mmCIF file of C-alpha atoms in Angstrom:
data_model
loop_
_atom_site.group_PDB
_atom_site.id
_atom_site.type_symbol
_atom_site.label_atom_id
_atom_site.label_comp_id
_atom_site.label_asym_id
_atom_site.label_seq_id
_atom_site.Cartn_x
_atom_site.Cartn_y
_atom_site.Cartn_z
ATOM 1 C CA MET A 259 43.575 31.443 117.336
ATOM 2 C CA ALA A 260 42.338 34.012 115.587
ATOM 3 C CA GLY A 261 44.228 35.265 112.041
ATOM 4 C CA VAL A 262 42.457 37.493 109.413
ATOM 5 C CA PRO A 263 44.021 37.376 105.545
ATOM 6 C CA ALA A 264 43.807 40.343 103.753
ATOM 7 C CA ALA A 265 41.163 40.696 100.453
ATOM 8 C CA PRO A 266 43.165 39.248 97.012
ATOM 9 C CA ALA A 267 45.872 41.502 96.447
ATOM 10 C CA SER A 268 45.805 42.794 93.286
ATOM 11 C CA ARG A 269 49.438 42.944 92.421
ATOM 12 C CA GLN A 270 51.933 39.459 92.497
ATOM 13 C CA PRO A 271 55.757 39.483 92.490
ATOM 14 C CA ALA A 272 57.194 39.607 89.244
ATOM 15 C CA ALA A 273 57.800 36.280 87.146
ATOM 16 C CA GLY A 274 61.039 35.071 88.816
ATOM 17 C CA ALA A 275 61.728 37.742 91.380
ATOM 18 C CA PRO A 276 61.401 36.475 95.436
ATOM 19 C CA PRO A 277 58.813 37.934 97.633
ATOM 20 C CA ARG A 278 59.019 40.767 99.366
ATOM 21 C CA ILE A 279 58.122 39.964 102.751
ATOM 22 C CA GLY A 280 57.346 41.867 105.654
ATOM 23 C CA LEU A 281 56.918 40.888 109.819
ATOM 24 C CA ALA A 282 54.837 43.072 112.222
ATOM 25 C CA LEU A 283 55.220 42.254 116.101
ATOM 26 C CA ALA A 284 53.230 43.760 118.792
ATOM 27 C CA GLY A 285 53.816 43.998 122.372
ATOM 28 C CA GLY A 286 53.019 42.294 125.210
ATOM 29 C CA GLY A 287 55.492 41.702 127.823
ATOM 30 C CA PRO A 288 57.386 38.820 128.287
ATOM 31 C CA LEU A 289 54.078 36.495 127.618
ATOM 32 C CA GLY A 290 53.884 38.028 124.487
ATOM 33 C CA ALA A 291 57.634 37.135 123.614
ATOM 34 C CA ILE A 292 56.787 34.068 124.726
ATOM 35 C CA TYR A 293 53.723 33.689 122.376
ATOM 36 C CA GLU A 294 55.027 34.962 119.501
ATOM 37 C CA ILE A 295 58.427 32.657 119.615
ATOM 38 C CA GLY A 296 55.877 29.959 119.782
ATOM 39 C CA ALA A 297 53.899 30.952 116.844
ATOM 40 C CA LEU A 298 56.706 31.720 114.974
ATOM 41 C CA CYS A 299 58.088 28.465 115.044
ATOM 42 C CA ALA A 300 55.075 27.132 114.021
ATOM 43 C CA LEU A 301 54.927 29.329 110.920
ATOM 44 C CA GLU A 302 58.356 28.432 109.766
ATOM 45 C CA GLU A 303 58.225 24.760 109.985
ATOM 46 C CA ALA A 304 54.879 24.791 108.344
ATOM 47 C CA VAL A 305 55.350 27.672 105.650
ATOM 48 C CA GLN A 306 58.118 26.216 102.601
ATOM 49 C CA GLY A 307 59.922 28.963 101.683
ATOM 50 C CA LEU A 308 59.279 31.153 104.542
ATOM 51 C CA GLU A 309 62.999 32.484 106.467
ATOM 52 C CA LEU A 310 61.770 34.500 109.415
ATOM 53 C CA ASP A 311 65.704 35.774 109.853
ATOM 54 C CA ALA A 312 65.996 36.918 105.965
ATOM 55 C CA LEU A 313 62.789 39.052 105.071
ATOM 56 C CA ASP A 314 62.824 42.451 103.690
ATOM 57 C CA GLY A 315 61.727 44.385 106.568
ATOM 58 C CA TYR A 316 60.624 44.297 110.362
ATOM 59 C CA VAL A 317 58.972 46.413 112.731
ATOM 60 C CA GLY A 318 58.792 45.750 116.847
ATOM 61 C CA VAL A 319 56.817 47.173 119.768
ATOM 62 C CA SER A 320 57.694 46.581 123.546
ATOM 63 C CA ALA A 321 58.531 42.850 123.368
ATOM 64 C CA GLY A 322 58.028 42.536 119.539
ATOM 65 C CA GLY A 323 60.955 44.861 119.284
ATOM 66 C CA ILE A 324 63.372 42.460 120.932
ATOM 67 C CA ILE A 325 62.747 39.731 118.459
ATOM 68 C CA ALA A 326 62.335 41.802 115.445
ATOM 69 C CA ALA A 327 65.880 42.955 116.440
ATOM 70 C CA ALA A 328 67.268 39.543 116.620
ATOM 71 C CA LEU A 329 65.508 38.083 113.447
ATOM 72 C CA ALA A 330 66.755 41.383 111.198
ATOM 73 C CA ASN A 331 70.165 40.182 112.824
ATOM 74 C CA GLY A 332 69.906 36.852 111.680
ATOM 75 C CA ILE A 333 69.069 35.349 114.921
ATOM 76 C CA THR A 334 66.842 32.218 113.740
ATOM 77 C CA VAL A 335 63.365 31.927 116.232
ATOM 78 C CA ARG A 336 64.898 28.116 117.081
ATOM 79 C CA GLN A 337 67.702 29.863 118.468
ATOM 80 C CA LEU A 338 65.374 32.686 120.326
ATOM 81 C CA CYS A 339 63.326 29.688 121.467
ATOM 82 C CA SER A 340 66.494 28.125 122.887
ATOM 83 C CA SER A 341 67.478 31.230 124.467
ATOM 84 C CA PHE A 342 64.135 32.570 125.935
ATOM 85 C CA ILE A 343 61.990 29.527 126.280
ATOM 86 C CA GLU A 344 64.665 26.756 127.366
ATOM 87 C CA GLY A 345 67.542 28.746 128.551
ATOM 88 C CA GLU A 346 69.874 27.141 126.740
ATOM 89 C CA GLY A 347 73.122 28.590 125.126
ATOM 90 C CA PRO A 348 76.282 30.786 125.940
ATOM 91 C CA ARG A 349 75.139 33.159 128.852
ATOM 92 C CA SER A 350 76.234 36.139 126.646
ATOM 93 C CA GLU A 351 73.087 35.112 124.510
ATOM 94 C CA LEU A 352 70.767 33.998 127.134
ATOM 95 C CA ILE A 353 67.574 36.967 126.979
ATOM 96 C CA ARG A 354 65.254 35.623 130.080
ATOM 97 C CA PRO A 355 62.407 37.029 130.954
ATOM 98 C CA THR A 356 63.495 37.784 134.438
ATOM 99 C CA LEU A 357 65.340 40.687 133.209
ATOM 100 C CA PHE A 358 61.918 42.634 132.937
ATOM 101 C CA ILE A 359 61.232 42.476 136.628
ATOM 102 C CA ARG A 360 64.704 43.688 137.900
ATOM 103 C CA PRO A 361 63.794 46.602 140.658
ATOM 104 C CA ALA A 362 64.313 50.371 139.660
ATOM 105 C CA TRP A 363 66.297 51.158 142.505
ATOM 106 C CA GLY A 364 68.015 54.250 141.166
ATOM 107 C CA GLU A 365 64.603 55.258 140.366
ATOM 108 C CA TYR A 366 63.401 54.938 143.700
ATOM 109 C CA LEU A 367 66.695 56.541 145.111
ATOM 110 C CA ARG A 368 65.958 59.370 143.346
ATOM 111 C CA ARG A 369 62.274 59.663 144.072
ATOM 112 C CA LEU A 370 63.068 59.520 147.376
ATOM 113 C CA ALA A 371 65.787 62.048 147.570
ATOM 114 C CA ALA A 372 63.500 64.411 146.252
ATOM 115 C CA LEU A 373 60.676 63.434 148.819
ATOM 116 C CA PRO A 374 62.499 66.153 151.898
ATOM 117 C CA GLY A 375 62.456 69.338 149.250
ATOM 118 C CA LEU A 376 58.741 68.317 147.900
ATOM 119 C CA ALA A 377 57.461 68.088 151.215
ATOM 120 C CA ALA A 378 58.728 71.259 152.189
ATOM 121 C CA GLN A 379 57.573 73.280 149.484
ATOM 122 C CA ALA A 380 54.114 70.934 149.957
ATOM 123 C CA GLY A 381 53.796 72.250 153.964
ATOM 124 C CA LEU A 382 54.823 76.071 152.563
ATOM 125 C CA GLY A 383 51.896 76.224 149.847
ATOM 126 C CA TYR A 384 49.339 74.618 152.565
ATOM 127 C CA LEU A 385 50.602 77.350 155.073
ATOM 128 C CA PHE A 386 50.252 80.430 152.377
ATOM 129 C CA ASP A 387 46.810 78.770 151.166
ATOM 130 C CA ARG A 388 45.299 76.632 153.853
ATOM 131 C CA HIS A 389 42.385 76.078 150.904
ATOM 132 C CA SER A 390 44.450 74.010 149.059
ATOM 133 C CA LEU A 391 45.402 70.752 150.630
ATOM 134 C CA LEU A 392 44.660 69.020 147.676
ATOM 135 C CA ALA A 393 47.078 71.139 145.678
ATOM 136 C CA ALA A 394 49.955 70.131 148.613
ATOM 137 C CA LEU A 395 49.251 66.904 148.610
ATOM 138 C CA GLU A 396 49.715 66.131 144.779
ATOM 139 C CA ARG A 397 53.162 68.289 144.795
ATOM 140 C CA LEU A 398 54.390 64.863 146.548
ATOM 141 C CA GLY A 399 52.924 63.065 143.733
ATOM 142 C CA SER A 400 56.269 63.755 141.929
ATOM 143 C CA ALA A 401 57.870 62.111 144.637
ATOM 144 C CA LEU A 402 56.619 58.475 143.254
ATOM 145 C CA PRO A 403 58.930 56.246 140.996
ATOM 146 C CA THR A 404 57.788 56.415 137.286
ATOM 147 C CA GLY A 405 58.041 52.911 137.154
ATOM 148 C CA LEU A 406 58.915 49.969 139.172
ATOM 149 C CA PHE A 407 61.433 48.006 137.273
ATOM 150 C CA SER A 408 64.665 48.592 135.368
ATOM 151 C CA ASN A 409 64.915 48.415 131.698
ATOM 152 C CA ALA A 410 68.669 48.613 132.131
ATOM 153 C CA PRO A 411 69.195 45.001 132.629
ATOM 154 C CA LEU A 412 67.563 43.974 129.062
ATOM 155 C CA GLU A 413 69.091 46.594 127.250
ATOM 156 C CA ALA A 414 72.783 45.844 128.306
ATOM 157 C CA GLN A 415 72.272 42.374 127.858
ATOM 158 C CA LEU A 416 70.617 43.033 124.353
ATOM 159 C CA ARG A 417 72.928 44.898 123.281
ATOM 160 C CA ARG A 418 76.047 42.142 124.362
ATOM 161 C CA VAL A 419 74.138 39.847 122.145
ATOM 162 C CA LEU A 420 74.231 42.199 119.455
ATOM 163 C CA ALA A 421 77.857 42.958 119.729
ATOM 164 C CA ALA A 422 78.982 38.845 118.559
ATOM 165 C CA PRO A 423 80.208 38.476 115.283
ATOM 166 C CA GLY A 424 78.110 39.097 111.963
ATOM 167 C CA ARG A 425 75.723 41.436 114.298
ATOM 168 C CA SER A 426 75.334 44.709 114.657
ATOM 169 C CA ASN A 427 73.963 47.078 117.577
ATOM 170 C CA ASP A 428 73.550 49.408 114.597
ATOM 171 C CA PHE A 429 69.984 50.145 112.379
ATOM 172 C CA ARG A 430 72.401 51.366 109.298
ATOM 173 C CA ARG A 431 74.205 48.672 109.613
ATOM 174 C CA LEU A 432 71.689 45.793 109.224
ATOM 175 C CA PRO A 433 71.006 44.231 105.458
ATOM 176 C CA ARG A 434 67.396 44.358 106.048
ATOM 177 C CA ARG A 435 65.134 47.352 107.696
ATOM 178 C CA LEU A 436 64.457 47.094 111.234
ATOM 179 C CA VAL A 437 62.081 49.605 112.757
ATOM 180 C CA VAL A 438 61.464 49.963 116.776
ATOM 181 C CA VAL A 439 58.809 51.952 117.714
ATOM 182 C CA ALA A 440 58.340 53.912 120.855
ATOM 183 C CA THR A 441 56.636 56.697 122.010
ATOM 184 C CA ASP A 442 57.385 60.462 123.081
ATOM 185 C CA LEU A 443 56.637 61.222 126.175
ATOM 186 C CA ASP A 444 55.806 65.093 125.881
ATOM 187 C CA THR A 445 54.484 65.077 122.781
ATOM 188 C CA GLY A 446 52.765 61.424 122.272
ATOM 189 C CA ALA A 447 54.242 61.447 119.079
ATOM 190 C CA ALA A 448 55.646 58.353 117.188
ATOM 191 C CA ALA A 449 59.255 57.301 117.225
ATOM 192 C CA PRO A 450 60.198 55.028 114.134
ATOM 193 C CA PHE A 451 63.796 53.907 115.415
ATOM 194 C CA GLY A 452 65.333 52.684 112.237
ATOM 195 C CA LEU A 453 63.741 55.092 109.984
ATOM 196 C CA PRO A 454 66.258 57.830 108.206
ATOM 197 C CA GLY A 455 66.504 60.595 110.972
ATOM 198 C CA TRP A 456 65.967 58.384 114.008
ATOM 199 C CA ASP A 457 68.670 55.320 113.080
ATOM 200 C CA HIS A 458 71.513 56.666 114.971
ATOM 201 C CA VAL A 459 70.355 55.482 118.290
ATOM 202 C CA PRO A 460 71.501 51.968 118.977
ATOM 203 C CA ILE A 461 69.193 49.234 118.728
ATOM 204 C CA SER A 462 69.328 48.154 121.933
ATOM 205 C CA GLU A 463 68.300 51.786 123.319
ATOM 206 C CA ALA A 464 65.243 51.793 120.987
ATOM 207 C CA VAL A 465 64.209 48.569 122.251
ATOM 208 C CA ALA A 466 64.489 49.170 125.800
ATOM 209 C CA ALA A 467 62.608 52.586 124.940
ATOM 210 C CA SER A 468 59.911 50.973 122.964
ATOM 211 C CA ALA A 469 59.420 48.460 126.108
ATOM 212 C CA ALA A 470 59.269 51.453 128.832
ATOM 213 C CA LEU A 471 55.777 50.508 129.531
ATOM 214 C CA PRO A 472 54.150 53.166 131.973
ATOM 215 C CA GLY A 473 53.770 52.236 135.571
ATOM 216 C CA LEU A 474 56.047 49.694 135.288
ATOM 217 C CA PHE A 475 59.034 50.803 133.743
ATOM 218 C CA PRO A 476 60.260 54.528 133.746
ATOM 219 C CA PRO A 477 60.512 56.282 130.525
ATOM 220 C CA ARG A 478 63.484 56.149 128.640
ATOM 221 C CA ALA A 479 66.101 59.202 127.869
ATOM 222 C CA ILE A 480 67.606 59.129 124.498
ATOM 223 C CA GLY A 481 69.259 62.255 123.430
ATOM 224 C CA GLY A 482 67.636 64.444 126.326
ATOM 225 C CA ARG A 483 63.970 63.499 125.282
ATOM 226 C CA TRP A 484 62.350 60.838 127.192
ATOM 227 C CA TYR A 485 60.093 57.657 125.449
ATOM 228 C CA VAL A 486 58.137 55.156 126.310
ATOM 229 C CA ASP A 487 56.227 52.340 125.003
ATOM 230 C CA GLY A 488 55.020 52.066 121.650
ATOM 231 C CA ALA A 489 51.998 50.561 121.715
ATOM 232 C CA LEU A 490 50.962 54.053 123.320
ATOM 233 C CA LYS A 491 50.529 55.521 119.722
ATOM 234 C CA LYS A 492 49.575 52.268 118.015
ATOM 235 C CA THR A 493 49.232 48.391 118.456
ATOM 236 C CA LEU A 494 51.478 46.839 115.017
ATOM 237 C CA HIS A 495 52.498 50.444 113.597
ATOM 238 C CA ALA A 496 52.623 48.070 110.242
ATOM 239 C CA ARG A 497 52.360 51.315 108.079
ATOM 240 C CA VAL A 498 55.927 51.506 108.110
ATOM 241 C CA LEU A 499 56.466 47.831 106.248
ATOM 242 C CA LEU A 500 53.414 48.691 104.224
ATOM 243 C CA ASP A 501 54.863 51.958 102.969
ATOM 244 C CA MET A 502 58.082 50.183 101.774
ATOM 245 C CA GLY A 503 55.477 48.527 99.154
ATOM 246 C CA LEU A 504 55.631 44.909 100.060
ATOM 247 C CA ASP A 505 54.230 42.315 98.940
ATOM 248 C CA LEU A 506 53.025 40.256 102.126
ATOM 249 C CA VAL A 507 53.146 41.118 105.581
ATOM 250 C CA LEU A 508 52.655 38.914 108.258
ATOM 251 C CA CYS A 509 51.493 40.402 111.928
ATOM 252 C CA LEU A 510 51.635 38.560 115.192
ATOM 253 C CA ASN A 511 49.432 40.314 118.176
ATOM 254 C CA PRO A 512 49.679 38.566 121.586
ATOM 255 C CA LEU A 513 47.228 40.169 123.293
ATOM 256 C CA VAL A 514 43.458 39.771 122.536
ATOM 257 C CA PRO A 515 39.978 40.203 125.008
ATOM 258 C CA PHE A 516 38.981 37.016 126.352
ATOM 259 C CA ASP A 517 35.162 35.779 125.074
ATOM 260 C CA ALA A 518 33.867 34.181 128.036
ATOM 261 C CA SER A 519 30.291 33.330 126.530
ATOM 262 C CA LEU A 520 32.360 29.983 124.756
ATOM 263 C CA PRO A 521 30.403 28.602 122.000
ATOM 264 C CA GLY A 522 29.110 25.130 122.220
ATOM 265 C CA ARG A 523 31.866 23.720 119.347
ATOM 266 C CA HIS A 524 34.732 25.029 121.838
ATOM 267 C CA ARG A 525 34.709 21.805 124.022
ATOM 268 C CA VAL A 526 38.065 22.234 124.932
ATOM 269 C CA LEU A 527 37.623 25.192 126.871
ATOM 270 C CA GLY A 528 35.006 23.562 129.286
ATOM 271 C CA SER A 529 37.220 23.967 132.269
ATOM 272 C CA ALA A 530 37.771 27.327 132.110
ATOM 273 C CA GLN A 531 33.968 27.908 132.148
ATOM 274 C CA GLN A 532 33.760 26.404 135.299
ATOM 275 C CA ARG A 533 36.597 28.265 136.650
ATOM 276 C CA ILE A 534 35.552 31.991 135.362
ATOM 277 C CA PRO A 535 31.936 31.684 134.397
ATOM 278 C CA LYS A 536 32.058 35.539 134.313
ATOM 279 C CA LEU A 537 35.618 37.521 134.757
ATOM 280 C CA VAL A 538 34.481 39.900 137.232
ATOM 281 C CA HIS A 539 34.101 37.130 138.874
ATOM 282 C CA GLY A 540 38.155 36.668 138.398
ATOM 283 C CA GLY A 541 38.097 40.204 140.264
ATOM 284 C CA LEU A 542 40.436 43.636 139.246
ATOM 285 C CA PRO A 543 42.953 41.961 138.017
ATOM 286 C CA LEU A 544 40.944 39.993 135.284
ATOM 287 C CA VAL A 545 38.905 43.163 134.884
ATOM 288 C CA LEU A 546 42.085 45.076 134.348
ATOM 289 C CA SER A 547 43.094 42.731 131.629
ATOM 290 C CA GLN A 548 40.180 42.326 129.768
ATOM 291 C CA THR A 549 39.770 46.176 129.798
ATOM 292 C CA PHE A 550 43.384 46.748 128.324
ATOM 293 C CA ARG A 551 43.396 44.187 125.807
ATOM 294 C CA THR A 552 40.033 44.954 124.583
ATOM 295 C CA LEU A 553 41.213 48.968 123.867
ATOM 296 C CA ILE A 554 44.426 47.739 122.244
ATOM 297 C CA HIS A 555 42.543 45.288 119.748
ATOM 298 C CA SER A 556 39.774 47.798 118.878
ATOM 299 C CA ARG A 557 42.592 49.869 117.639
ATOM 300 C CA LEU A 558 44.113 46.886 116.173
ATOM 301 C CA GLU A 559 41.144 45.876 114.160
ATOM 302 C CA LEU A 560 40.932 49.809 113.215
ATOM 303 C CA GLY A 561 44.178 49.798 111.860
ATOM 304 C CA LEU A 562 44.012 47.095 109.717
ATOM 305 C CA GLN A 563 40.780 48.143 108.230
ATOM 306 C CA GLY A 564 42.355 51.301 107.150
ATOM 307 C CA TYR A 565 45.360 49.376 105.670
ATOM 308 C CA ARG A 566 43.271 47.234 103.442
ATOM 309 C CA HIS A 567 42.013 50.499 101.889
ATOM 310 C CA SER A 568 45.003 52.565 102.019
ATOM 311 C CA HIS A 569 47.530 49.691 100.482
ATOM 312 C CA PRO A 570 45.265 47.108 98.792
ATOM 313 C CA ASP A 571 48.169 45.506 96.676
ATOM 314 C CA THR A 572 49.706 44.231 100.113
ATOM 315 C CA ASP A 573 48.717 41.114 101.328
ATOM 316 C CA ILE A 574 47.896 41.149 105.109
ATOM 317 C CA VAL A 575 47.654 38.418 107.435
ATOM 318 C CA LEU A 576 47.055 38.381 111.158
ATOM 319 C CA PHE A 577 47.769 36.001 113.700
ATOM 320 C CA GLU A 578 46.772 35.966 117.340
ATOM 321 C CA PRO A 579 45.154 33.715 119.966
ATOM 322 C CA ASP A 580 41.851 32.172 120.207
ATOM 323 C CA HIS A 581 39.510 34.827 121.414
ATOM 324 C CA HIS A 582 38.291 31.692 123.385
ATOM 325 C CA ASP A 583 41.632 30.150 124.447
ATOM 326 C CA PRO A 584 41.798 30.924 128.508
ATOM 327 C CA GLU A 585 45.512 29.873 128.611
ATOM 328 C CA LEU A 586 47.159 32.798 127.423
ATOM 329 C CA PHE A 587 44.514 34.938 129.139
ATOM 330 C CA LEU A 588 45.124 33.815 132.371
ATOM 331 C CA ALA A 589 48.626 33.478 132.415
ATOM 332 C CA ASN A 590 50.730 36.058 134.297
ATOM 333 C CA LEU A 591 51.833 38.895 131.880
ATOM 334 C CA PHE A 592 55.497 38.728 133.587
ATOM 335 C CA GLY A 593 55.067 35.060 134.175
ATOM 336 C CA TYR A 594 58.242 33.160 133.756
ATOM 337 C CA SER A 595 58.031 29.954 135.167
ATOM 338 C CA GLN A 596 55.098 28.581 132.996
ATOM 339 C CA ARG A 597 57.325 30.072 129.490
ATOM 340 C CA ARG A 598 57.745 26.351 128.063
ATOM 341 C CA ALA A 599 54.316 25.140 128.651
ATOM 342 C CA LEU A 600 53.143 28.858 127.281
ATOM 343 C CA ALA A 601 55.455 28.475 124.526
ATOM 344 C CA GLU A 602 54.640 24.908 123.360
ATOM 345 C CA HIS A 603 50.716 26.297 123.533
ATOM 346 C CA ALA A 604 50.969 28.891 121.464
ATOM 347 C CA TYR A 605 53.034 26.616 118.872
ATOM 348 C CA GLN A 606 50.151 24.343 118.752
ATOM 349 C CA ARG A 607 47.594 26.705 118.526
ATOM 350 C CA THR A 608 49.052 28.358 115.612
ATOM 351 C CA ARG A 609 49.530 25.009 114.049
ATOM 352 C CA ALA A 610 45.711 24.582 114.682
ATOM 353 C CA ASP A 611 44.855 27.861 113.196
ATOM 354 C CA LEU A 612 46.803 27.418 109.805
ATOM 355 C CA ARG A 613 44.765 23.926 109.425
ATOM 356 C CA SER A 614 41.738 25.580 110.044
ATOM 357 C CA ARG A 615 42.427 27.963 107.342
ATOM 358 C CA ARG A 616 44.498 26.279 104.779
ATOM 359 C CA THR A 617 42.388 26.546 102.065
ATOM 360 C CA LEU A 618 42.190 30.555 102.241
ATOM 361 C CA LEU A 619 45.999 30.416 103.075
ATOM 362 C CA SER A 620 46.963 28.488 100.535
ATOM 363 C CA ALA A 621 45.828 30.196 98.119
ATOM 364 C CA LEU A 622 47.207 33.450 99.337
ATOM 365 C CA LEU A 623 50.419 32.121 99.851
ATOM 366 C CA ALA A 624 50.781 30.737 96.147
ATOM 367 C CA ARG A 625 50.661 34.578 95.058
ATOM 368 C CA HIS A 626 53.862 34.734 96.873
ATOM 369 C CA GLY A 627 55.436 31.702 95.845
ATOM 370 C CA LEU A 628 55.090 30.143 99.493
ATOM 371 C CA ALA A 629 53.498 26.737 100.525
ATOM 372 C CA LEU A 630 51.571 25.211 103.461
ATOM 373 C CA ASP A 631 53.692 21.889 104.320
ATOM 374 C CA HIS A 632 50.640 19.639 104.513
ATOM 375 C CA ALA A 633 52.457 16.866 106.394
ATOM 376 C CA VAL A 634 54.225 18.686 108.699
ATOM 377 C CA LEU A 635 50.587 20.583 109.630
ATOM 378 C CA ASP A 636 48.920 17.239 109.658
ATOM 379 C CA ASP A 637 51.534 15.405 112.027
ATOM 380 C CA PRO A 638 50.397 14.742 115.452
ATOM 381 C CA THR A 639 54.128 14.682 116.720
ATOM 382 C CA ARG A 640 55.572 17.412 115.814
ATOM 383 C CA ARG A 641 56.382 19.481 119.079
ATOM 384 C CA LEU A 642 57.857 22.801 119.687
ATOM 385 C CA LEU A 643 60.139 21.045 122.967
ATOM 386 C CA ARG A 644 61.627 18.586 123.349
ATOM 387 C CA ARG A 645 60.969 17.421 126.475
ATOM 388 C CA ARG A 646 57.046 16.094 127.164
ATOM 389 C CA ARG A 647 55.173 17.801 128.993
ATOM 390 C CA ARG A 648 52.219 15.962 131.522
ATOM 391 C CA ALA A 649 48.668 15.618 129.379
ATOM 392 C CA LEU A 650 46.484 18.183 130.135
ATOM 393 C CA PRO A 651 43.338 16.365 131.187
ATOM 394 C CA GLY A 652 40.585 16.140 127.930
ATOM 395 C CA GLN A 653 43.485 15.762 125.877
ATOM 396 C CA GLY A 654 43.149 12.313 125.086
ATOM 397 C CA GLN A 655 42.477 10.751 121.336
ATOM 398 C CA ALA A 656 38.738 11.421 121.635
ATOM 399 C CA ALA A 657 39.603 15.498 122.196
ATOM 400 C CA ARG A 658 42.035 16.070 119.739
ATOM 401 C CA THR A 659 39.487 13.855 116.993
ATOM 402 C CA LEU A 660 36.919 16.670 118.439
ATOM 403 C CA ALA A 661 39.446 19.410 117.933
ATOM 404 C CA ARG A 662 40.530 18.516 114.039
ATOM 405 C CA LEU A 663 36.885 17.998 113.082
ATOM 406 C CA ASP A 664 36.593 21.746 114.382
ATOM 407 C CA GLU A 665 39.413 22.790 112.171
ATOM 408 C CA VAL A 666 38.083 21.450 109.363
ATOM 409 C CA LEU A 667 34.921 22.765 110.056
ATOM 410 C CA ASP A 668 36.335 26.052 110.503
ATOM 411 C CA ASP A 669 38.226 26.025 107.451
ATOM 412 C CA LEU A 670 35.216 25.271 105.097
ATOM 413 C CA GLU A 671 33.100 28.345 106.687
ATOM 414 C CA ARG A 672 35.736 30.680 105.953
ATOM 415 C CA THR A 673 36.527 29.493 102.295
ATOM 416 C CA LEU A 674 32.451 28.820 101.777
ATOM 417 C CA ALA A 675 32.302 33.179 103.668
ATOM 418 C CA ALA A 676 34.996 34.052 101.003
ATOM 419 C CA ALA A 677 33.298 32.410 98.192
#
């Protein structure tokens, strides 16, 4: 797992004042939500004084918007894990990944109903101008659905979850700032639902709009305008929190490009080298996945560089999967059956990341009244989920010892580089 803490901030919380902390969550479909839940559970356990459901501000994009909305409503990360990962709890509380893959029957029927009229227009256009066959066929493109899956089930379930006592589906009634970002389809501008002027929209509607990835989900209509995935504009939208003058902003990004070069120190990934020595061997799905991840990650890197210049008084810490880790890269973006294994993997890799950066992170967190719990981090028996899964090949004592050595070496390298 790779993460980059910002340079030391010049401002520290006033004596006796609690640190003002925010959380920025990127998207990534159900897979992204699974990663973020596992990583957040590891963070909350390992950082003393960190209560992720009681922070000062949250911003979420796409699947990250679901988690941000839950945390801002006081739902703990462990409750999210029970609901989303383990499928436990009251039926009204469950947010299953299968909510993302309900066919958009209404969209199919509307487009199908328009097909006869469009075909007639295309035919007449071709009769009057025989040199425009391509233009005539383009008219038929309007009959194609704008999305394969419906986001209505997700919106309805989230509305039920937020209707429970002590929660709210109204941005204005939350005790802390929540912003869910979508993109206006007709202008390409960001739509920061939750900020003044945008906070009248129900939270569940804003989340459904933010998660409407073009091609997979139809655009969401709100107030006479159409909205799609907020990641089209930016990956994180962390500036919303930075402009609040927070002391510390934690950022999670689930999707990173995969580095297939596999340096020698990443011994645990040797099996992946045999499966995909080159990404091109994986065909179009892997090529497209790598392209998409590379585009959004390069944009994230540029954004973080800009944030550290424009907001030097705020510490920014990024958590994301290791670029050499094939587990999340090879997983199905809408995978459900492997959610337990993937969440456990994200949990353990985040713990490893914290250990490999413990020197720098300890100093950074101390500026905000927080501290790493080294006993928790170094406990080899800690797990996210109760039920034990079958040990994977190469996960014996020797592999664990080598992995811990890698973490210590990484920590030393980062400390020397910072010095």
